Short mmCIF file of C-alpha atoms in Angstrom, two decimals:
data_model
loop_
_atom_site.label_atom_id
_atom_site.label_comp_id
_atom_site.label_asym_id
_atom_site.label_seq_id
_atom_site.Cartn_x
_atom_site.Cartn_y
_atom_site.Cartn_z
CA MET O 24 41.10 106.93 50.44
CA ALA O 25 43.78 106.13 52.97
CA GLU O 26 41.45 104.21 55.55
CA LEU O 27 40.57 102.03 52.35
CA LEU O 28 43.99 101.39 51.48
CA THR O 29 45.18 99.64 55.20
CA PRO O 30 42.03 97.30 54.90
CA LEU O 31 42.75 96.32 51.11
CA ALA O 32 46.30 95.71 51.68
CA LEU O 33 45.10 93.67 55.02
CA ILE O 34 42.63 91.72 52.91
CA PHE O 35 45.02 90.38 50.15
CA ILE O 36 47.93 89.68 51.93
CA VAL O 37 45.65 87.25 54.51
CA ALA O 38 43.86 86.18 51.76
CA ALA O 39 46.80 85.10 49.76
CA ILE O 40 48.06 83.03 52.91
CA PHE O 41 44.64 81.22 53.14
CA LEU O 42 44.65 80.52 49.32
CA LEU O 43 47.87 78.80 49.26
CA VAL O 44 46.88 76.44 51.70
CA ALA O 45 42.87 76.31 50.06
CA THR O 46 44.94 75.30 47.12
CA ARG O 47 46.71 72.42 47.58
CA PHE O 48 43.44 70.85 49.46
CA GLY O 49 41.40 71.42 46.21
CA ILE O 50 39.72 73.80 47.95
CA PRO O 51 37.04 76.74 45.92
CA ALA O 52 37.89 80.78 46.46
CA VAL O 53 34.87 81.60 47.38
CA PRO O 54 34.71 79.85 51.10
CA VAL O 55 38.31 80.99 51.31
CA TYR O 56 37.32 84.87 50.82
CA ILE O 57 34.71 84.52 53.25
CA ILE O 58 36.50 82.90 56.11
CA THR O 59 39.56 85.51 55.36
CA GLY O 60 37.35 88.22 55.72
CA MET O 61 35.39 86.25 59.40
CA ALA O 62 38.81 86.37 60.42
CA LEU O 63 39.67 89.95 59.72
CA ALA O 64 36.48 91.49 61.13
CA PRO O 65 37.83 92.66 63.99
CA PHE O 66 40.61 94.54 62.22
CA VAL O 67 38.05 96.49 59.88
CA PRO O 68 35.83 99.05 60.93
CA GLU O 69 31.82 98.11 59.60
CA GLY O 70 32.00 101.57 57.97
CA THR O 71 34.90 101.01 55.76
CA THR O 72 33.64 97.03 55.03
CA LEU O 73 30.33 98.47 54.17
CA GLU O 74 31.95 100.99 51.54
CA LEU O 75 34.34 97.87 50.13
CA ALA O 76 31.58 95.77 49.88
CA GLN O 77 29.39 97.96 47.66
CA TRP O 78 32.20 98.97 45.41
CA GLY O 79 32.54 95.41 45.00
CA ILE O 80 29.46 94.50 44.16
CA ALA O 81 29.31 97.40 41.70
CA PHE O 82 32.01 96.37 39.75
CA LEU O 83 31.51 92.94 39.66
CA VAL O 84 28.05 93.65 38.53
CA PHE O 85 29.33 95.86 35.54
CA ALA O 86 31.65 93.09 34.41
CA PHE O 87 28.72 90.64 34.69
CA GLY O 88 26.79 93.40 32.07
CA VAL O 89 29.65 93.67 29.70
CA GLU O 90 29.69 89.69 29.09
CA VAL O 91 26.26 89.70 29.25
CA ASP O 92 24.48 88.93 25.63
CA PRO O 93 20.41 89.58 25.82
CA LYS O 94 20.40 88.28 22.16
CA ARG O 95 21.14 84.84 23.21
CA PHE O 96 17.92 84.81 25.58
CA ARG O 97 15.51 85.17 23.16
CA ALA O 98 14.63 81.53 23.24
CA VAL O 99 14.39 81.20 26.67
CA ALA O 100 13.48 84.40 27.98
CA ARG O 101 9.76 83.67 28.36
CA ASP O 102 10.42 81.02 30.38
CA SER O 103 13.14 82.55 32.26
CA GLU O 104 10.48 85.72 32.97
CA HIS O 105 8.33 82.81 34.33
CA VAL O 106 10.91 81.11 36.90
CA ALA O 107 12.11 84.59 37.68
CA ALA O 108 7.98 85.97 38.84
CA GLY O 109 7.38 82.32 40.59
CA GLN O 110 10.83 83.26 42.62
CA VAL O 111 9.77 86.53 43.59
CA LEU O 112 5.72 85.58 43.78
CA LEU O 113 5.80 82.57 45.41
CA VAL O 114 9.05 82.29 47.37
CA GLY O 115 8.89 85.95 48.03
CA GLY O 116 5.76 85.98 49.01
CA LEU O 117 5.81 83.14 51.47
CA VAL O 118 8.94 84.27 53.04
CA TYR O 119 7.11 88.00 53.45
CA ALA O 120 4.15 86.60 55.32
CA LEU O 121 6.55 84.16 57.65
CA GLY O 122 8.52 87.17 58.41
CA ARG O 123 5.33 88.68 59.69
CA LEU O 124 4.71 86.02 61.50
CA LEU O 125 7.90 86.34 63.23
CA GLY O 126 7.16 89.89 64.41
CA LEU O 127 9.06 92.00 61.27
CA ASP O 128 7.14 95.21 60.47
CA SER O 129 6.24 95.62 56.48
CA LEU O 130 8.88 97.05 55.14
CA ASN O 131 11.90 95.05 57.20
CA ALA O 132 9.83 91.91 55.98
CA VAL O 133 10.61 93.16 52.21
CA TYR O 134 13.71 93.25 52.40
CA PHE O 135 12.94 89.38 54.22
CA ALA O 136 11.35 88.51 51.14
CA SER O 137 13.94 90.29 49.14
CA ALA O 138 16.76 87.95 50.39
CA ALA O 139 14.90 84.70 49.74
CA ALA O 140 13.84 85.77 46.08
CA LEU O 141 16.58 87.40 44.25
CA SER O 142 19.34 85.03 43.27
CA SER O 143 23.00 86.07 42.65
CA SER O 144 24.00 86.36 39.16
CA LEU O 145 27.51 86.99 40.53
CA VAL O 146 27.76 83.28 42.15
CA GLY O 147 25.63 81.83 39.39
CA ARG O 148 27.71 82.95 36.49
CA GLU O 149 30.76 81.97 38.14
CA LEU O 150 29.52 78.02 38.79
CA ALA O 151 27.68 77.73 35.62
CA LEU O 152 30.53 79.28 33.30
CA HIS O 153 31.35 75.66 31.65
CA ASP O 154 27.33 75.47 30.64
CA ILE O 155 27.09 79.38 29.54
CA ARG O 156 30.46 79.12 27.43
CA SER O 157 29.65 75.50 26.18
CA ASN O 158 25.82 77.71 25.05
CA LEU O 159 23.91 74.49 27.01
CA VAL O 160 20.29 75.19 27.77
CA GLN O 161 20.96 75.45 31.58
CA GLY O 162 23.56 78.09 31.20
CA ARG O 163 21.30 80.37 29.00
CA LEU O 164 18.08 79.56 31.34
CA ILE O 165 20.56 80.74 34.74
CA SER O 166 21.80 83.88 32.80
CA SER O 167 18.69 84.89 31.81
CA VAL O 168 16.71 84.64 34.81
CA HIS O 169 19.62 86.33 36.62
CA PHE O 170 19.30 89.12 34.27
CA VAL O 171 15.23 89.70 34.61
CA GLN O 172 15.91 89.37 38.18
CA ASP O 173 18.72 92.36 38.25
CA LEU O 174 16.17 94.47 36.71
CA PHE O 175 13.73 94.01 39.06
CA ALA O 176 16.57 94.22 41.84
CA VAL O 177 17.50 97.60 40.30
CA VAL O 178 13.82 99.12 40.60
CA LEU O 179 13.55 97.28 44.17
CA ILE O 180 16.47 99.49 44.98
CA LEU O 181 15.26 102.52 43.42
CA VAL O 182 11.84 102.56 45.49
CA LEU O 183 13.24 101.06 48.48
CA SER O 184 16.26 103.96 48.68
CA ALA O 185 13.57 106.93 48.66
CA GLU O 186 14.11 109.14 51.34
CA ALA O 187 10.38 109.11 52.14
CA PHE O 188 7.98 106.28 51.01
CA THR O 189 5.74 108.60 49.38
CA PRO O 190 4.35 108.64 45.80
CA ASP O 191 6.99 111.81 45.41
CA GLY O 192 9.49 110.40 46.99
CA ILE O 193 9.55 106.80 45.13
CA ALA O 194 8.81 108.64 41.56
CA LEU O 195 11.93 110.92 42.20
CA LYS O 196 13.92 107.67 42.86
CA LEU O 197 12.49 105.74 40.20
CA GLY O 198 12.68 109.20 37.44
CA TYR O 199 16.29 109.39 38.43
CA GLY O 200 16.63 105.65 37.69
CA VAL O 201 15.06 105.95 34.25
CA VAL O 202 17.39 108.98 33.41
CA ILE O 203 20.33 106.67 34.31
CA LEU O 204 19.04 103.59 32.09
CA ILE O 205 17.91 106.19 29.24
CA VAL O 206 21.52 107.85 29.28
CA ALA O 207 22.81 103.73 29.43
CA ALA O 208 20.87 103.18 26.12
CA LEU O 209 21.99 106.54 24.04
CA VAL O 210 25.68 105.69 24.68
CA ARG O 211 25.07 101.77 23.85
CA VAL O 212 23.28 103.27 20.26
CA TYR O 213 24.89 106.44 19.68
CA LEU O 214 28.37 107.05 21.26
CA PHE O 215 29.77 103.83 22.35
CA ASP O 216 30.88 102.67 18.56
CA LEU O 217 32.58 106.33 17.96
CA LEU O 218 34.39 105.52 21.46
CA VAL O 219 35.66 101.98 20.11
CA SER O 220 36.35 103.76 17.37
CA LEU O 221 38.68 106.44 18.79
CA SER O 222 40.56 103.42 20.71
CA GLY O 223 41.85 101.91 17.44
CA ASP O 224 43.48 98.88 17.53
CA SER O 225 45.17 99.41 20.83
CA ASP O 226 43.06 96.75 23.49
CA GLU O 227 44.47 99.02 26.34
CA LEU O 228 42.56 102.30 25.09
CA VAL O 229 39.45 99.57 24.77
CA ILE O 230 39.49 98.69 28.25
CA LEU O 231 39.94 102.24 29.62
CA THR O 232 37.09 103.34 27.50
CA GLY O 233 35.18 100.37 29.49
CA VAL O 234 36.37 101.75 32.86
CA ALA O 235 35.63 105.18 32.30
CA LEU O 236 32.16 104.58 31.28
CA LEU O 237 31.62 102.69 34.62
CA LEU O 238 33.68 105.45 36.50
CA GLY O 239 31.25 108.28 34.80
CA PHE O 240 27.59 105.94 35.66
CA ILE O 241 29.38 105.72 38.94
CA SER O 242 29.18 109.69 39.50
CA LEU O 243 25.94 110.29 37.71
CA ALA O 244 24.36 107.75 40.16
CA GLU O 245 26.05 109.62 42.91
CA PHE O 246 25.22 112.80 41.41
CA THR O 247 21.79 111.93 41.81
CA GLY O 248 21.82 110.17 44.80
CA VAL O 249 21.12 106.70 43.83
CA SER O 250 22.99 103.45 44.81
CA ILE O 251 26.50 102.98 42.85
CA VAL O 252 25.11 99.60 41.55
CA VAL O 253 22.41 101.22 39.83
CA GLY O 254 25.58 103.19 37.91
CA ALA O 255 27.56 100.14 37.42
CA PHE O 256 24.15 97.79 35.91
CA ALA O 257 23.66 100.97 33.39
CA ALA O 258 27.34 101.05 32.40
CA GLY O 259 27.22 96.95 31.58
CA LEU O 260 24.30 97.23 30.04
CA ALA O 261 25.63 100.36 27.52
CA VAL O 262 28.38 98.04 26.37
CA THR O 263 26.17 94.58 26.13
CA ARG O 264 26.57 94.32 22.04
CA GLU O 265 29.21 92.94 19.95
CA PHE O 266 31.62 95.33 18.97
CA PRO O 267 35.68 95.43 17.72
CA GLY O 268 37.81 94.14 20.84
CA LYS O 269 34.90 93.25 22.85
CA LEU O 270 37.08 90.07 23.84
CA ALA O 271 39.95 92.43 24.62
CA LEU O 272 37.67 94.09 26.84
CA GLU O 273 36.37 90.80 28.79
CA ALA O 274 40.14 89.53 28.76
CA GLY O 275 41.09 93.00 30.55
CA LEU O 276 38.01 92.94 33.24
CA GLU O 277 39.28 89.66 34.18
CA SER O 278 42.19 91.17 36.67
CA PHE O 279 39.78 93.28 37.87
CA ASP O 280 37.34 90.90 38.33
CA ASP O 281 39.67 89.05 40.44
CA PHE O 282 40.45 91.90 42.66
CA PHE O 283 36.73 92.53 43.59
CA ALA O 284 35.61 89.46 43.23
CA ALA O 285 37.96 89.09 46.78
CA VAL O 286 37.31 92.06 47.89
CA PHE O 287 33.45 91.17 47.78
CA PHE O 288 33.72 88.03 49.65
CA VAL O 289 36.13 88.79 51.90
CA THR O 290 34.29 92.02 53.07
CA LEU O 291 30.98 89.86 53.18
CA GLY O 292 32.83 87.05 55.36
CA SER O 293 33.63 90.37 58.08
CA LEU O 294 30.65 91.33 58.36
CA VAL O 295 29.35 87.82 59.65
CA ALA O 296 28.52 88.22 63.52
CA VAL O 297 28.21 85.53 65.97
CA PRO O 298 24.37 84.54 65.97
CA SER O 299 22.00 85.39 68.27
CA PRO O 300 18.36 82.73 68.80
CA ARG O 301 16.70 85.61 66.94
CA VAL O 302 19.21 85.58 64.00
CA LEU O 303 19.25 82.12 63.45
CA ALA O 304 15.60 82.21 63.73
CA LEU O 305 15.45 84.32 60.65
CA ALA O 306 18.23 82.66 59.37
CA GLY O 307 16.75 79.18 59.37
CA VAL O 308 13.75 80.16 57.19
CA LEU O 309 15.74 82.26 54.84
CA VAL O 310 18.06 78.55 54.62
CA LEU O 311 15.21 76.69 53.94
CA ALA O 312 13.49 78.91 51.76
CA ILE O 313 16.81 79.20 49.11
CA VAL O 314 18.24 76.13 49.68
CA VAL O 315 15.06 73.96 49.03
CA LEU O 316 11.63 76.00 48.45
CA LYS O 317 13.61 78.34 45.48
CA PRO O 318 14.85 75.23 43.73
CA LEU O 319 11.27 73.42 43.76
CA VAL O 320 9.33 76.53 42.32
CA THR O 321 12.47 76.80 39.94
CA ILE O 322 12.14 72.87 38.68
CA TYR O 323 8.74 72.94 38.37
CA ALA O 324 8.21 76.19 36.96
CA LEU O 325 10.80 74.97 34.39
CA LEU O 326 8.62 71.39 33.68
CA TYR O 327 5.67 73.23 33.19
CA GLN O 328 7.15 74.85 30.13
CA GLY O 329 8.13 71.38 29.15
CA TYR O 330 11.74 71.05 29.83
CA GLU O 331 13.45 68.01 30.93
CA PRO O 332 13.56 67.12 34.71
CA ARG O 333 17.13 67.33 34.58
CA THR O 334 17.38 70.79 32.81
CA ALA O 335 15.13 71.99 35.27
CA SER O 336 16.89 70.34 38.01
CA LEU O 337 20.26 71.68 37.24
CA THR O 338 19.08 75.28 36.54
CA SER O 339 17.74 75.33 39.91
CA PHE O 340 21.16 74.97 41.66
CA GLY O 341 22.39 77.81 39.89
CA LEU O 342 19.72 79.87 41.62
CA ASP O 343 19.88 78.59 45.52
CA GLN O 344 22.05 81.77 46.64
CA VAL O 345 21.41 84.95 47.98
CA SER O 346 21.76 88.12 45.69
CA GLU O 347 24.21 90.97 45.37
CA PHE O 348 21.70 92.99 45.00
CA ALA O 349 19.39 91.86 48.18
CA LEU O 350 22.83 92.53 49.76
CA ILE O 351 22.84 96.03 48.66
CA ILE O 352 19.09 96.63 49.95
CA ALA O 353 20.27 95.27 52.87
CA ILE O 354 23.22 97.90 53.28
CA GLN O 355 21.59 100.59 51.87
CA ALA O 356 18.51 99.85 54.69
CA LEU O 357 21.28 99.48 57.60
CA VAL O 358 22.73 102.63 56.45
CA LEU O 359 19.84 104.62 56.53
CA GLY O 360 18.29 103.00 59.78
CA ARG O 361 15.56 101.03 58.17
CA ILE O 362 16.36 97.29 58.88
CA GLN O 363 16.40 95.61 62.22
CA GLU O 364 19.83 94.64 63.48
CA ALA O 365 18.72 90.70 63.57
CA LEU O 366 17.42 90.24 60.09
CA PHE O 367 20.66 92.33 58.82
CA GLU O 368 22.77 89.94 60.41
CA ALA O 369 20.80 86.76 59.28
CA ILE O 370 20.66 87.92 55.67
CA ILE O 371 24.44 88.50 55.74
CA LEU O 372 25.09 84.97 57.38
CA VAL O 373 22.91 83.24 55.17
CA ALA O 374 24.72 85.00 52.28
CA ALA O 375 27.52 83.55 53.44
CA VAL O 376 26.34 80.18 54.15
CA THR O 377 24.79 79.68 50.58
CA MET O 378 27.53 81.05 48.29
CA VAL O 379 29.08 78.21 49.96
CA THR O 380 26.57 75.52 49.74
CA SER O 381 25.82 76.46 45.82
CA THR O 382 29.08 75.55 45.21
CA VAL O 383 28.30 72.04 46.39
CA THR O 384 25.21 71.50 45.17
CA ARG O 385 26.43 72.88 41.17
CA GLN O 386 29.26 70.66 41.53
CA TYR O 387 27.14 67.32 42.45
CA GLY O 388 24.50 68.69 40.36
CA ASP O 389 23.56 65.52 38.67
CA ASP O 390 23.85 63.52 41.83
CA LEU O 391 21.40 65.78 43.69
CA TYR O 392 19.13 65.82 40.34
CA ARG O 393 19.12 61.56 40.65
CA LEU O 394 18.64 62.10 44.78
CA LEU O 395 15.54 64.64 43.82
CA GLY O 396 14.01 62.36 41.76
CA ARG O 397 13.65 59.70 44.36
CA VAL O 398 12.40 62.14 46.34
CA VAL O 399 9.52 64.22 44.82
CA PRO O 400 8.09 63.45 41.66
CA LEU O 401 9.67 65.04 38.47
CA GLN O 402 7.86 64.85 35.23
CA SER O 403 7.53 67.36 32.21
CA SER O 404 4.72 69.09 31.42
CA HIS O 405 3.82 65.94 28.56
CA ALA O 406 1.56 67.95 26.45
CA LYS O 407 4.11 70.84 26.05
CA LEU O 408 7.04 68.61 25.31
CA GLU O 409 5.11 66.30 22.66
CA ALA O 410 4.08 69.59 20.80
CA ARG O 411 7.41 70.92 20.63
CA SER O 412 8.68 67.01 19.01
CA ALA O 413 7.42 64.94 15.99
CA VAL O 414 8.89 61.54 15.75
CA ASP O 415 7.72 58.56 14.24
CA PRO O 416 7.23 55.72 16.58
CA GLU O 417 7.55 53.17 14.01
CA LEU O 418 11.18 54.61 12.84
CA ARG O 419 13.58 51.56 12.10
CA ASP O 420 17.20 51.42 11.34
CA HIS O 421 17.71 55.31 11.39
CA VAL O 422 20.14 57.24 12.72
CA VAL O 423 19.97 59.57 15.90
CA VAL O 424 21.87 62.72 15.35
CA VAL O 425 21.93 64.62 18.55
CA GLY O 426 22.73 68.52 18.07
CA TYR O 427 21.92 70.71 15.47
CA GLY O 428 24.72 72.69 15.07
CA ARG O 429 26.59 73.03 12.40
CA LEU O 430 27.78 69.22 12.14
CA GLY O 431 24.67 67.92 13.05
CA THR O 432 22.84 70.01 10.45
CA LEU O 433 25.37 68.54 7.53
CA ALA O 434 24.81 65.23 8.86
CA ALA O 435 21.08 65.49 8.65
CA ARG O 436 21.00 66.98 5.16
CA THR O 437 23.10 63.75 4.28
CA CYS O 438 21.20 61.63 5.81
CA GLU O 439 18.47 63.22 3.70
CA ALA O 440 19.93 62.79 0.56
CA GLU O 441 20.85 59.06 0.82
CA GLY O 442 16.96 59.01 2.12
CA GLN O 443 18.16 57.97 5.37
CA PRO O 444 15.36 57.77 7.99
CA PHE O 445 16.86 59.99 10.79
CA VAL O 446 15.47 61.97 13.95
CA VAL O 447 17.31 65.09 15.29
CA VAL O 448 17.68 65.32 19.09
CA GLU O 449 18.31 69.15 19.79
CA HIS O 450 17.86 70.55 23.67
CA ASP O 451 18.82 74.29 22.51
CA PRO O 452 15.53 76.06 21.36
CA ASP O 453 16.60 77.76 19.06
CA ARG O 454 18.19 75.20 16.79
CA HIS O 455 15.19 72.93 17.78
CA ARG O 456 13.59 75.31 15.73
CA LEU O 457 15.46 75.28 12.90
CA ALA O 458 15.52 71.09 13.50
CA THR O 459 11.67 70.95 12.70
CA GLU O 460 12.26 71.71 8.86
CA HIS O 461 12.88 67.75 9.33
CA GLU O 462 10.17 65.57 9.55
CA ASN O 463 11.59 63.53 12.96
CA HIS O 464 13.03 65.92 15.62
CA LEU O 465 13.07 65.55 19.52
CA PHE O 466 13.36 68.61 21.52
CA GLY O 467 14.68 66.86 24.91
CA ASP O 468 18.21 66.42 26.93
CA ALA O 469 20.25 63.64 25.28
CA VAL O 470 21.81 63.11 29.02
CA SER O 471 17.69 61.92 30.37
CA GLU O 472 17.20 58.08 29.57
CA SER O 473 13.50 59.26 28.77
CA THR O 474 15.03 61.09 25.28
CA TRP O 475 16.33 57.55 24.24
CA ASP O 476 13.06 55.76 24.74
CA ARG O 477 11.06 58.35 22.81
CA VAL O 478 13.38 57.84 19.62
CA ASN O 479 13.30 54.32 19.81
CA VAL O 480 17.06 53.89 20.40
CA ASP O 481 16.34 50.18 20.26
CA ASN O 482 15.98 50.25 16.72
CA ALA O 483 18.79 53.04 15.46
CA LYS O 484 21.16 52.00 12.97
CA LEU O 485 24.03 54.47 14.47
CA ILE O 486 24.04 56.72 17.03
CA LEU O 487 25.87 60.13 15.59
CA SER O 488 26.44 62.77 18.44
CA THR O 489 27.77 66.00 17.08
CA VAL O 490 28.24 67.60 20.53
CA SER O 491 31.10 67.49 23.03
CA ASP O 492 29.88 67.00 26.18
CA GLU O 493 31.36 63.86 28.63
CA ARG O 494 28.04 63.64 29.61
CA ILE O 495 26.07 62.65 26.71
CA SER O 496 28.80 60.64 25.36
CA ARG O 497 29.04 58.19 28.79
CA GLN O 498 25.11 57.84 28.28
CA ILE O 499 25.00 57.24 24.95
CA LEU O 500 27.99 54.42 25.23
CA ASP O 501 25.33 53.03 28.39
CA LEU O 502 22.84 52.60 26.39
CA GLU O 503 21.50 49.22 26.00
CA THR O 504 21.92 49.14 21.88
CA ASP O 505 23.23 47.55 18.87
CA ALA O 506 23.76 50.59 17.01
CA ASP O 507 26.97 51.71 15.87
CA VAL O 508 28.31 54.98 18.11
CA VAL O 509 30.25 57.83 16.72
CA LEU O 510 30.58 60.49 18.97
CA ARG O 511 32.46 64.18 19.47
CA ALA O 512 35.39 65.01 21.92
CA GLY O 513 37.19 68.35 22.62
CA ARG O 514 40.31 66.32 23.55
CA VAL O 515 42.44 63.90 22.14
CA ASP O 516 42.94 61.99 25.65
CA GLU O 517 38.81 62.12 26.23
CA SER O 518 38.85 60.26 22.38
CA VAL O 519 41.26 57.52 23.16
CA GLU O 520 39.13 57.01 26.37
CA LEU O 521 35.67 57.36 24.54
CA LEU O 522 37.22 54.61 22.25
CA GLU O 523 38.59 52.10 25.36
CA ARG O 524 34.83 52.23 26.56
CA GLY O 525 33.51 51.24 23.05
CA ALA O 526 32.78 53.96 20.77
CA ASP O 527 33.04 53.12 16.88
CA TYR O 528 34.50 56.94 16.35
CA VAL O 529 35.43 59.31 17.60
CA LEU O 530 35.93 63.00 15.96
CA VAL O 531 38.43 65.66 17.69
CA PRO O 532 37.64 68.77 15.36
CA ASP O 533 40.76 70.34 16.29
CA PHE O 534 43.09 67.66 15.78
CA LEU O 535 41.49 67.01 12.16
CA ALA O 536 41.48 70.99 11.47
CA SER O 537 45.33 71.31 12.59
CA GLU O 538 46.04 67.90 10.20
CA ARG O 539 44.43 69.48 7.53
CA LEU O 540 46.54 72.69 7.99
CA LEU O 541 50.09 70.37 8.53
CA GLU O 542 48.69 68.62 4.80
CA LYS O 543 48.51 72.25 3.18
CA ILE O 544 51.56 73.62 4.51
CA ARG O 545 53.44 70.37 3.25
CA ALA O 546 51.48 70.65 -0.03
CA ILE O 547 52.81 74.32 -0.45
CA LEU O 548 56.36 74.01 0.53
CA ASP O 549 56.68 70.08 -1.47
CA GLU O 550 55.34 72.32 -4.66
CA HIS O 551 52.28 69.88 -4.95
CA ALA O 552 50.23 73.04 -5.04
CA THR O 553 50.89 76.45 -5.18
CA PRO O 554 49.33 79.49 -3.06
CA ASP O 555 46.78 80.16 -5.79
CA GLU O 556 45.54 76.46 -5.45
CA VAL O 557 45.31 76.31 -1.84
CA ARG O 558 43.10 79.25 -1.87
CA SER O 559 40.74 78.57 -4.08
CA GLN O 560 40.06 75.24 -2.34
CA ASN O 561 39.85 77.27 0.77
CA ALA O 562 37.31 79.58 -0.71
CA ARG O 563 35.00 76.54 -2.04
CA ARG O 564 35.07 75.24 1.23
CA LEU O 565 34.12 78.27 2.75
CA ASP O 566 31.43 78.71 0.39
CA VAL O 567 30.28 74.96 1.57
CA GLU O 568 30.58 75.71 5.24
CA THR O 569 28.62 78.97 5.12
CA GLU O 570 26.11 76.75 3.26
CA PHE O 571 25.63 74.93 6.54
CA ARG O 572 25.76 77.98 9.14
#
């Protein structure tokens, strides 16, 4: 342990200095950590670096597992499986063949292909955090693809960690992995609720329970001789469910998350070496496969499934980096003496490069989507897109309801009750499935111009957006239409800006809720209403609210 403390202290002291400078210029943390690692490389032994990297990845994989909610993937699961399969088969297969042409043996070509085909759930999730928390389709697709790929990567790690590539050797490792995953499933179903109940109302005990599970599964992995990352992945699966205190666990893990993210990215940077011509050749192939080929495969796989070009493009920009699982595979191979040194250095170099470039592609996703649309044809599979939608082309003086959440449902039913023609625009597969109860509904991205052409916006009477997304609001305000525009905003200052740009009305739910709360408080204090009257009014409103959920 002592040999790890000195490098850790050095990592955080130097990283803190670099971050102070970077913060002043608005530079993201990931590039700073990687540069810090490159600066510290001469002072940290490689063996220590490899151990720190594995522990950093293990904890981050666990934290990802805790936050994952597989139930949210149901609507996009099949599409995500197709994307993941396309990346593994097409991208991985092509890079494997190129690796063989570049002189790699079959095993090293597999390492080469895994680095190209697998994407980083840690980096991708962090970059798409806003879309994930806002429950946007591209966020759900990114998380779902990562989850499918991580499952595949766990199997690959188990197979490639076999002492001998014989049926018995591979079966033994796979058996250990299956046992660990079965234990995780049993803990999830039968034991975890008991552990949480024993924690009572203590958030600290809930956090300690989660960390104890992580350490327990890592110990089980080490005992069976498999990678600790497999144990960490299983520990994350053991708590992928809703339970009292889950928010406390996620919040408590955030500080650990920051700590281990720094460890991981700094150690990654410290492994980057001065490249030889051979390393540059291998790295060049990987970069082209990850930055160009993999996004195109993702985009066309989603277009074929009937998704809009913009959603397909934004999803692809969350999958254009080397996976931490590919790094574990490479590190594991280095320890076992199975990977060529030049290939290991190439994978490390490309991992560092793509984890930086992916921050850029994600940040400028909409600009890249528009640029890409001018370079290559981006058209959805119209048959599948139309099969999900039903819009009367003769609609006139109708209301366009964007979003079919609670407010959208209420708006649609109000229009129905008033005999007002309307069409619902929804891009979430789950919500759109509910919207099909109405005569006119469209599965599409409200930021896409083609969506507005399909709902006959030129003849619309009112556009009502129930989604607090600035990109959608800006797109609606840029439309050339005489329809009245009602928008939703998340902040008061944003609503003022939208009004100045031409919106007729902007709804700010939090602001209205606080105003209503103040009215009730004044009514009680001024004795205009008794607490019992306020309680009964509240109950009636909640009954109505429940009806529209």
